[in-house]
PDB file of C-alpha atoms in Angstrom:
ATOM      1  CA  MET A   1      77.208 163.042  56.997  1.00  0.00           C
ATOM      2  CA  GLU A   2      79.743 163.811  54.352  1.00  0.00           C
ATOM      3  CA  GLU A   3      80.143 167.481  53.799  1.00  0.00           C
ATOM      4  CA  ASN A   4      77.563 168.561  55.892  1.00  0.00           C
ATOM      5  CA  TYR A   5      75.081 166.704  53.566  1.00  0.00           C
ATOM      6  CA  PRO A   6      72.613 165.251  55.609  1.00  0.00           C
ATOM      7  CA  GLY A   7      71.522 161.341  55.522  1.00  0.00           C
ATOM      8  CA  GLU A   8      73.225 158.288  53.880  1.00  0.00           C
ATOM      9  CA  LEU A   9      73.429 158.008  49.870  1.00  0.00           C
ATOM     10  CA  THR A  10      73.334 154.894  47.782  1.00  0.00           C
ATOM     11  CA  CYS A  11      74.036 155.265  44.016  1.00  0.00           C
ATOM     12  CA  TYR A  12      73.649 152.671  41.441  1.00  0.00           C
ATOM     13  CA  VAL A  13      74.106 153.173  37.950  1.00  0.00           C
ATOM     14  CA  THR A  14      73.764 151.166  34.815  1.00  0.00           C
ATOM     15  CA  TYR A  15      75.241 151.192  31.507  1.00  0.00           C
ATOM     16  CA  GLU A  16      73.348 149.298  28.907  1.00  0.00           C
ATOM     17  CA  LEU A  17      74.075 148.696  25.321  1.00  0.00           C
ATOM     18  CA  THR A  18      71.345 148.472  23.041  1.00  0.00           C
ATOM     19  CA  ASP A  19      70.947 146.182  19.678  1.00  0.00           C
ATOM     20  CA  GLU A  20      70.180 149.944  18.271  1.00  0.00           C
ATOM     21  CA  LYS A  21      73.949 150.778  18.906  1.00  0.00           C
ATOM     22  CA  GLU A  22      73.011 152.983  21.592  1.00  0.00           C
ATOM     23  CA  VAL A  23      74.398 153.786  25.370  1.00  0.00           C
ATOM     24  CA  ILE A  24      71.530 154.226  27.974  1.00  0.00           C
ATOM     25  CA  ILE A  25      72.518 155.274  31.034  1.00  0.00           C
ATOM     26  CA  HIS A  26      69.999 154.116  34.459  1.00  0.00           C
ATOM     27  CA  TYR A  27      70.605 155.812  37.693  1.00  0.00           C
ATOM     28  CA  LYS A  28      69.078 154.810  40.855  1.00  0.00           C
ATOM     29  CA  ALA A  29      69.781 156.638  44.266  1.00  0.00           C
ATOM     30  CA  THR A  30      68.442 156.026  47.456  1.00  0.00           C
ATOM     31  CA  THR A  31      68.841 158.241  50.795  1.00  0.00           C
ATOM     32  CA  THR A  32      67.756 157.792  54.448  1.00  0.00           C
ATOM     33  CA  GLU A  33      67.033 161.499  54.649  1.00  0.00           C
ATOM     34  CA  ALA A  34      66.383 164.885  52.201  1.00  0.00           C
ATOM     35  CA  THR A  35      69.149 165.749  50.410  1.00  0.00           C
ATOM     36  CA  PRO A  36      70.280 167.833  47.250  1.00  0.00           C
ATOM     37  CA  ILE A  37      71.670 165.160  44.841  1.00  0.00           C
ATOM     38  CA  ASN A  38      72.505 165.728  40.837  1.00  0.00           C
ATOM     39  CA  LEU A  39      73.731 162.294  39.148  1.00  0.00           C
ATOM     40  CA  THR A  40      75.651 163.165  36.300  1.00  0.00           C
ATOM     41  CA  ASN A  41      78.486 161.200  33.810  1.00  0.00           C
ATOM     42  CA  HIS A  42      81.741 162.720  32.547  1.00  0.00           C
ATOM     43  CA  SER A  43      82.563 159.617  30.236  1.00  0.00           C
ATOM     44  CA  TYR A  44      84.186 160.502  26.766  1.00  0.00           C
ATOM     45  CA  PHE A  45      83.830 158.194  23.899  1.00  0.00           C
ATOM     46  CA  ASN A  46      85.693 158.145  20.210  1.00  0.00           C
ATOM     47  CA  LEU A  47      82.187 156.665  18.239  1.00  0.00           C
ATOM     48  CA  ALA A  48      84.932 155.857  15.751  1.00  0.00           C
ATOM     49  CA  GLY A  49      86.924 153.488  17.551  1.00  0.00           C
ATOM     50  CA  HIS A  50      90.409 153.272  19.422  1.00  0.00           C
ATOM     51  CA  GLY A  51      93.476 154.763  17.915  1.00  0.00           C
ATOM     52  CA  SER A  52      90.886 156.397  14.919  1.00  0.00           C
ATOM     53  CA  GLY A  53      92.371 159.754  15.564  1.00  0.00           C
ATOM     54  CA  GLU A  54      90.432 162.716  16.755  1.00  0.00           C
ATOM     55  CA  ILE A  55      86.733 163.592  17.777  1.00  0.00           C
ATOM     56  CA  HIS A  56      86.743 166.694  15.594  1.00  0.00           C
ATOM     57  CA  ASP A  57      84.278 165.316  12.719  1.00  0.00           C
ATOM     58  CA  HIS A  58      81.892 164.154  15.264  1.00  0.00           C
ATOM     59  CA  ILE A  59      78.417 165.142  15.037  1.00  0.00           C
ATOM     60  CA  ILE A  60      76.420 166.451  18.371  1.00  0.00           C
ATOM     61  CA  SER A  61      72.960 167.861  19.000  1.00  0.00           C
ATOM     62  CA  LEU A  62      71.062 168.305  22.214  1.00  0.00           C
ATOM     63  CA  ASN A  63      67.609 168.649  23.039  1.00  0.00           C
ATOM     64  CA  ALA A  64      68.165 171.511  25.393  1.00  0.00           C
ATOM     65  CA  ASN A  65      66.660 175.255  25.049  1.00  0.00           C
ATOM     66  CA  TYR A  66      68.289 176.441  28.082  1.00  0.00           C
ATOM     67  CA  TYR A  67      72.129 176.167  29.652  1.00  0.00           C
ATOM     68  CA  THR A  68      73.432 177.073  33.004  1.00  0.00           C
ATOM     69  CA  PRO A  69      76.271 179.958  32.916  1.00  0.00           C
ATOM     70  CA  VAL A  70      79.397 179.355  35.065  1.00  0.00           C
ATOM     71  CA  ASP A  71      81.485 181.653  36.440  1.00  0.00           C
ATOM     72  CA  GLU A  72      85.534 181.919  35.886  1.00  0.00           C
ATOM     73  CA  THR A  73      85.902 178.720  38.430  1.00  0.00           C
ATOM     74  CA  LEU A  74      83.632 176.883  36.324  1.00  0.00           C
ATOM     75  CA  ILE A  75      80.760 177.178  39.269  1.00  0.00           C
ATOM     76  CA  PRO A  76      77.200 177.234  38.003  1.00  0.00           C
ATOM     77  CA  THR A  77      76.290 181.215  38.722  1.00  0.00           C
ATOM     78  CA  GLY A  78      72.644 179.958  39.320  1.00  0.00           C
ATOM     79  CA  SER A  79      71.497 181.897  36.237  1.00  0.00           C
ATOM     80  CA  ILE A  80      69.859 179.930  33.483  1.00  0.00           C
ATOM     81  CA  SER A  81      70.068 181.127  30.017  1.00  0.00           C
ATOM     82  CA  SER A  82      68.859 180.748  26.355  1.00  0.00           C
ATOM     83  CA  VAL A  83      70.878 179.026  23.783  1.00  0.00           C
ATOM     84  CA  ILE A  84      69.692 180.586  20.859  1.00  0.00           C
ATOM     85  CA  SER A  85      72.348 182.897  19.128  1.00  0.00           C
ATOM     86  CA  THR A  86      75.185 181.148  21.586  1.00  0.00           C
ATOM     87  CA  CYS A  87      78.054 178.106  20.951  1.00  0.00           C
ATOM     88  CA  PHE A  88      75.552 176.138  23.419  1.00  0.00           C
ATOM     89  CA  ASP A  89      72.707 176.056  21.137  1.00  0.00           C
ATOM     90  CA  LEU A  90      72.779 172.012  19.249  1.00  0.00           C
ATOM     91  CA  ARG A  91      69.500 171.974  18.742  1.00  0.00           C
ATOM     92  CA  GLU A  92      70.788 171.279  14.986  1.00  0.00           C
ATOM     93  CA  PRO A  93      73.495 168.650  14.678  1.00  0.00           C
ATOM     94  CA  LYS A  94      77.137 170.671  14.505  1.00  0.00           C
ATOM     95  CA  SER A  95      80.486 169.321  14.262  1.00  0.00           C
ATOM     96  CA  ILE A  96      82.430 169.141  17.520  1.00  0.00           C
ATOM     97  CA  GLN A  97      85.735 171.108  15.397  1.00  0.00           C
ATOM     98  CA  THR A  98      82.648 173.594  14.906  1.00  0.00           C
ATOM     99  CA  LEU A  99      81.588 174.063  18.805  1.00  0.00           C
ATOM    100  CA  PHE A 100      85.800 174.044  19.401  1.00  0.00           C
ATOM    101  CA  ASP A 101      86.170 176.875  16.611  1.00  0.00           C
ATOM    102  CA  MET A 102      82.964 178.690  18.166  1.00  0.00           C
ATOM    103  CA  ASN A 103      84.248 178.218  21.933  1.00  0.00           C
ATOM    104  CA  PRO A 104      87.950 177.535  22.332  1.00  0.00           C
ATOM    105  CA  GLU A 105      87.604 177.264  25.648  1.00  0.00           C
ATOM    106  CA  GLY A 106      85.746 174.421  25.220  1.00  0.00           C
ATOM    107  CA  PHE A 107      82.227 173.328  27.400  1.00  0.00           C
ATOM    108  CA  ASP A 108      82.156 172.581  30.618  1.00  0.00           C
ATOM    109  CA  HIS A 109      78.289 173.421  31.123  1.00  0.00           C
ATOM    110  CA  ASN A 110      75.181 171.885  32.241  1.00  0.00           C
ATOM    111  CA  PHE A 111      72.418 171.763  29.917  1.00  0.00           C
ATOM    112  CA  CYS A 112      68.581 171.846  30.830  1.00  0.00           C
ATOM    113  CA  ILE A 113      67.231 169.178  29.110  1.00  0.00           C
ATOM    114  CA  THR A 114      63.622 169.847  26.982  1.00  0.00           C
ATOM    115  CA  GLY A 115      60.382 168.614  28.413  1.00  0.00           C
ATOM    116  CA  ASP A 116      58.706 167.772  31.348  1.00  0.00           C
ATOM    117  CA  PRO A 117      60.547 166.518  34.287  1.00  0.00           C
ATOM    118  CA  GLY A 118      60.406 162.744  35.137  1.00  0.00           C
ATOM    119  CA  ILE A 119      59.614 161.822  31.537  1.00  0.00           C
ATOM    120  CA  GLU A 120      62.172 159.712  29.719  1.00  0.00           C
ATOM    121  CA  ARG A 121      63.392 161.258  26.287  1.00  0.00           C
ATOM    122  CA  LYS A 122      65.846 161.481  24.255  1.00  0.00           C
ATOM    123  CA  ALA A 123      68.846 164.139  25.639  1.00  0.00           C
ATOM    124  CA  ALA A 124      71.429 164.000  22.572  1.00  0.00           C
ATOM    125  CA  TRP A 125      72.201 161.886  19.692  1.00  0.00           C
TER     126      TRP A 125
END
């Protein structure tokens, strides 16, 4: 038991590069007892390639209608808020520079991907 979480946790992650130039990340976790788990990824990619400069011209869009606000220590508050009329509304493509201009503090938030749980779908493009 680590940090008072029950059971033993085994995790696997597989990175897949497709012929369509996609990076697909597959996660699998098993536990010996019921325990909370939230697998995530904090990789950062410059899609223009190494040594090509900053990412400010990159465009991002997320399939998320809601996000989780954070407190001053960047811990989620427990609320779930709509992205409408916020800097977190990435349902339509925006440049990274536009996002930094809207929120100079940066983004360290969870986004709630739209759709039914357990059904695979695109989250970002």
